[in-house]
């Protein structure tokens, strides 16, 4: 059966180009008015409240652990149950939202998306940021090391660093420009000042579902059964703080002041039709065995279209719409999600439900497919000019940056939603 053509009885879910058709069903955590926080699933312009569906007796066939998990206020318990339960829930939700026999019982459990406040989808335990775009790594490397842009480990190791989870927020939250130690190239000593080179990073957020015990590793064959779903992720970065602090142990305060996620977690099952082959050029090293599998080569990559948009304070004042700065695609990633999971655990590191991976900035082969301003403006040397004449080298106070992602086309689309944040002026230290 080609489920792409199954319609919902909810008309808004069947509109061409709708981000949340029946074949998406992304998870979110939300609250409305003075109600407690619940888990929901996006459908058309509504959210199906899973707690309400359970109380209406529509999940009675599930075992108690699943019925319990959907009533929780975060996704962590559901994430921890594993993919057999996720699939059972997805199958039932598809039935409830397509079969008209259930319409009368389900409709009271739907809430308008426009009326809810979104929260983070889960309690994020640990957060690891990868660096999987070779195009990003090469362009950024060439700014810092023109003679040696890509370090020799890049094509062997899925590079990453452990980030900080406490400052990860959901889309919509504004934040203040950070301060930090900056040192101009020719200055004798650093100063404590507001960041002058604030940047976004266009990333995919990858949520771990079921974890693994300490001392065990997850094989390529099992890797994706441990992945609950994906979101849009902006790994906000202070480039001037980063340039001074990053050696020898990597980013620290340049990254941990704020990061943000779209409210939706799109299940891996919804991405299935957009899988594509993953290739390694013949002149590049082939991955070590623990990072290789037939399945990964056949369909390890995913065609997810990614976009960056900007809305400046002047655009808002002049009632102009946001403008697109660049687009790229996750299928250009040098490493796949399965390889990130297999590599992360090969030493016995334990993952837990609700752990988050950032994919690393996703940039395409061409300069205008850059997922950061650092690349787009070549380290701030070539400002970009917006259609209203404004120029940008890095993000300015009053700018709103919007990251969007989707699979598919104008007809059938699997939306990842968007993550947007307004940058406020910082407190001068
Ligand atoms: Mn990053």
PDB file of N, CA and C and ligand atoms in Angstrom, residues 127 129-130 161 201 203 233 235 237 255 360-361, ligand 1:
ATOM      1  N   UNK A 127      23.987  16.239  25.163  1.00  0.00           N
ATOM      2  CA  UNK A 127      23.939  16.822  23.823  1.00  0.00           C
ATOM      3  C   UNK A 127      25.329  16.735  23.203  1.00  0.00           C
ATOM      4  N   UNK A 129      27.424  17.539  19.579  1.00  0.00           N
ATOM      5  CA  UNK A 129      27.343  18.190  18.270  1.00  0.00           C
ATOM      6  C   UNK A 129      28.399  17.595  17.343  1.00  0.00           C
ATOM      7  N   UNK A 130      27.931  17.095  16.200  1.00  0.00           N
ATOM      8  CA  UNK A 130      28.829  16.529  15.199  1.00  0.00           C
ATOM      9  C   UNK A 130      29.254  17.620  14.199  1.00  0.00           C
ATOM     10  N   UNK A 161      31.835  16.990  19.409  1.00  0.00           N
ATOM     11  CA  UNK A 161      32.255  17.400  20.753  1.00  0.00           C
ATOM     12  C   UNK A 161      31.029  17.341  21.645  1.00  0.00           C
ATOM     13  N   UNK A 201      23.938  28.333  12.971  1.00  0.00           N
ATOM     14  CA  UNK A 201      24.378  27.108  12.299  1.00  0.00           C
ATOM     15  C   UNK A 201      23.142  26.299  11.935  1.00  0.00           C
ATOM     16  N   UNK A 203      21.386  23.227  11.307  1.00  0.00           N
ATOM     17  CA  UNK A 203      21.642  21.825  11.669  1.00  0.00           C
ATOM     18  C   UNK A 203      20.340  21.040  11.794  1.00  0.00           C
ATOM     19  N   UNK A 233      17.516  22.415  14.112  1.00  0.00           N
ATOM     20  CA  UNK A 233      18.353  22.802  15.247  1.00  0.00           C
ATOM     21  C   UNK A 233      19.258  23.957  14.845  1.00  0.00           C
ATOM     22  N   UNK A 235      22.463  25.838  16.180  1.00  0.00           N
ATOM     23  CA  UNK A 235      23.567  25.816  17.139  1.00  0.00           C
ATOM     24  C   UNK A 235      24.240  27.191  17.095  1.00  0.00           C
ATOM     25  N   UNK A 237      26.350  30.407  17.486  1.00  0.00           N
ATOM     26  CA  UNK A 237      27.799  30.397  17.682  1.00  0.00           C
ATOM     27  C   UNK A 237      28.370  31.809  17.707  1.00  0.00           C
ATOM     28  N   UNK A 255      29.669  28.389  22.228  1.00  0.00           N
ATOM     29  CA  UNK A 255      28.538  27.558  21.815  1.00  0.00           C
ATOM     30  C   UNK A 255      27.483  27.370  22.893  1.00  0.00           C
ATOM     31  N   UNK A 360      25.796  18.994  13.031  1.00  0.00           N
ATOM     32  CA  UNK A 360      26.812  19.900  12.496  1.00  0.00           C
ATOM     33  C   UNK A 360      26.185  20.724  11.387  1.00  0.00           C
ATOM     34  N   UNK A 361      26.761  21.892  11.149  1.00  0.00           N
ATOM     35  CA  UNK A 361      26.247  22.799  10.127  1.00  0.00           C
ATOM     36  C   UNK A 361      26.159  22.098   8.776  1.00  0.00           C
TER      37      UNK A 361
HETATM   38 MN1  LIG B   1      27.361  23.151  15.430  1.00  0.00          MN
END
